[in-house]
mmCIF file of C-alpha atoms in Angstrom:
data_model
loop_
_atom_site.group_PDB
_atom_site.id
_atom_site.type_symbol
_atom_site.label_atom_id
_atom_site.label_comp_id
_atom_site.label_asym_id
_atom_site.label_seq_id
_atom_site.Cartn_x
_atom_site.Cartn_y
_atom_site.Cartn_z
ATOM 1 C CA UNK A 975 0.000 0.000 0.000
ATOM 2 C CA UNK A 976 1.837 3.085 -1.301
ATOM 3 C CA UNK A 977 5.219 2.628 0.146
ATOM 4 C CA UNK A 978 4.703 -0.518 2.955
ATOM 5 C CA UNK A 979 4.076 -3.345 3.230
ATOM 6 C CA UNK A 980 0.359 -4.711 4.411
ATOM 7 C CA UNK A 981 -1.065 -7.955 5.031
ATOM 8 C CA UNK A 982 -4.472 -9.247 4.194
ATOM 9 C CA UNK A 983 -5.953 -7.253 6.975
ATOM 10 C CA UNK A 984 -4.103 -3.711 5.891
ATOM 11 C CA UNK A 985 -1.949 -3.911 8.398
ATOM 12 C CA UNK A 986 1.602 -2.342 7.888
ATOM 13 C CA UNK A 987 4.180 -5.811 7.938
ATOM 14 C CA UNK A 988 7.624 -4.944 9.572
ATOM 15 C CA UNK A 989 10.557 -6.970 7.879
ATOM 16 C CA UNK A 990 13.057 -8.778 9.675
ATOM 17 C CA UNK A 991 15.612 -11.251 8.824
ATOM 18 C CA UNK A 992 18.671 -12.892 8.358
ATOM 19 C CA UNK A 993 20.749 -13.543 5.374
ATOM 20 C CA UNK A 994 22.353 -17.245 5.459
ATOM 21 C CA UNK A 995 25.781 -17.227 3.279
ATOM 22 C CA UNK A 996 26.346 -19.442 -0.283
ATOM 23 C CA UNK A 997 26.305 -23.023 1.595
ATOM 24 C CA UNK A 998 28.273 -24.613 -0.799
ATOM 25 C CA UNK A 999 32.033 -22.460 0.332
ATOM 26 C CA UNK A 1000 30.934 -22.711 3.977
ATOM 27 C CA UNK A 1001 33.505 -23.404 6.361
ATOM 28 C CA UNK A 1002 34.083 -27.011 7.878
ATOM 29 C CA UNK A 1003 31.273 -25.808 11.064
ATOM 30 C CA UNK A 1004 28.448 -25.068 8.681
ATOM 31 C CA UNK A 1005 26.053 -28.237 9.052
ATOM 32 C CA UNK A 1006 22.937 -28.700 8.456
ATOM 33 C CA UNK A 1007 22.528 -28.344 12.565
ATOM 34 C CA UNK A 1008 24.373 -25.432 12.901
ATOM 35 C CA UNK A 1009 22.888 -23.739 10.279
ATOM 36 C CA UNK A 1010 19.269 -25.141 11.793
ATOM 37 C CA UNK A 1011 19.769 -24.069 15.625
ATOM 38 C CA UNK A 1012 21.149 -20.209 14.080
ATOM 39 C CA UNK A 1013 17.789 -20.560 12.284
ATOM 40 C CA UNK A 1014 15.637 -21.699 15.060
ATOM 41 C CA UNK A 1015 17.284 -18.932 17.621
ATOM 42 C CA UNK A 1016 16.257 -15.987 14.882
ATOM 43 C CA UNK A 1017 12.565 -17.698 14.802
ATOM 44 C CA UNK A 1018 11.740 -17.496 18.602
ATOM 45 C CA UNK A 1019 14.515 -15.175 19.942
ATOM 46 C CA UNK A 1020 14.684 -12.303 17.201
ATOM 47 C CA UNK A 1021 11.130 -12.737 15.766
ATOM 48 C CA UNK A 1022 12.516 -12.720 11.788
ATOM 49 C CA UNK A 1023 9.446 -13.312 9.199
ATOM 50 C CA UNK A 1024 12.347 -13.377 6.105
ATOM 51 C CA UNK A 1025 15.225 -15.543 5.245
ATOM 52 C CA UNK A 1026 17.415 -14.698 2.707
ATOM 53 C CA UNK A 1027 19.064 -18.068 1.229
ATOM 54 C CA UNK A 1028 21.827 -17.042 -1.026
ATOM 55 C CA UNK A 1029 21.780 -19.453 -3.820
ATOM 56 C CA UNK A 1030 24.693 -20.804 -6.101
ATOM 57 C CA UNK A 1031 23.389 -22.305 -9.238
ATOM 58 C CA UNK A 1032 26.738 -24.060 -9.636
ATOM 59 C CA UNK A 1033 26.136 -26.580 -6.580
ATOM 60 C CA UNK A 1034 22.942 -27.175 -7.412
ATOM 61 C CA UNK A 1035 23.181 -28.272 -10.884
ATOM 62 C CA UNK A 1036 26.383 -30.954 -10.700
ATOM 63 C CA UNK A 1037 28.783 -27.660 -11.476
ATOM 64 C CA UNK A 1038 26.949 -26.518 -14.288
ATOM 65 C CA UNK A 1039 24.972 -23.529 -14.694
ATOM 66 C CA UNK A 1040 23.866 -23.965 -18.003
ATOM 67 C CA UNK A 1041 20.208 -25.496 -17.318
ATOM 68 C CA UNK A 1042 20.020 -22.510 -14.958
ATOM 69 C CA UNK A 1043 16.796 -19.950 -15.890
#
């Protein structure tokens, strides 16, 4: 609505996240658990509604971006 951000109900939506690095040149420490339990603590401790995944097409796709659209 104009320049926010409303839900269904009109109400003005206040974003906050976290941004979670390119997994695939993480360091030795990022597991799947680590990377869960960071997650869980920003749910119920920070309150975040967004997650920014950085994405690498390479790791996805065998190396290859090629099929990538």
């Amino acid at each position: 609505d104009g320049n926010q951000l409303v839900n269904s109900a009109g109400e003005v939506v206040r974003l906050l996240g976290v941004a979670i690095p390119y997994l695939s040149w993480g360091h030795e420490e990022w597991t799947f658990e680590a990377v869960d339990k960071a997650l869980d603590t920003a749910l119920s401790d920070w309150n975040i509604n967004v997650i920014r995944l950085a994405v690498n097409p390479e790791f996805w796709l065998d190396s290859s971006a090629a099929g990538y659209k």
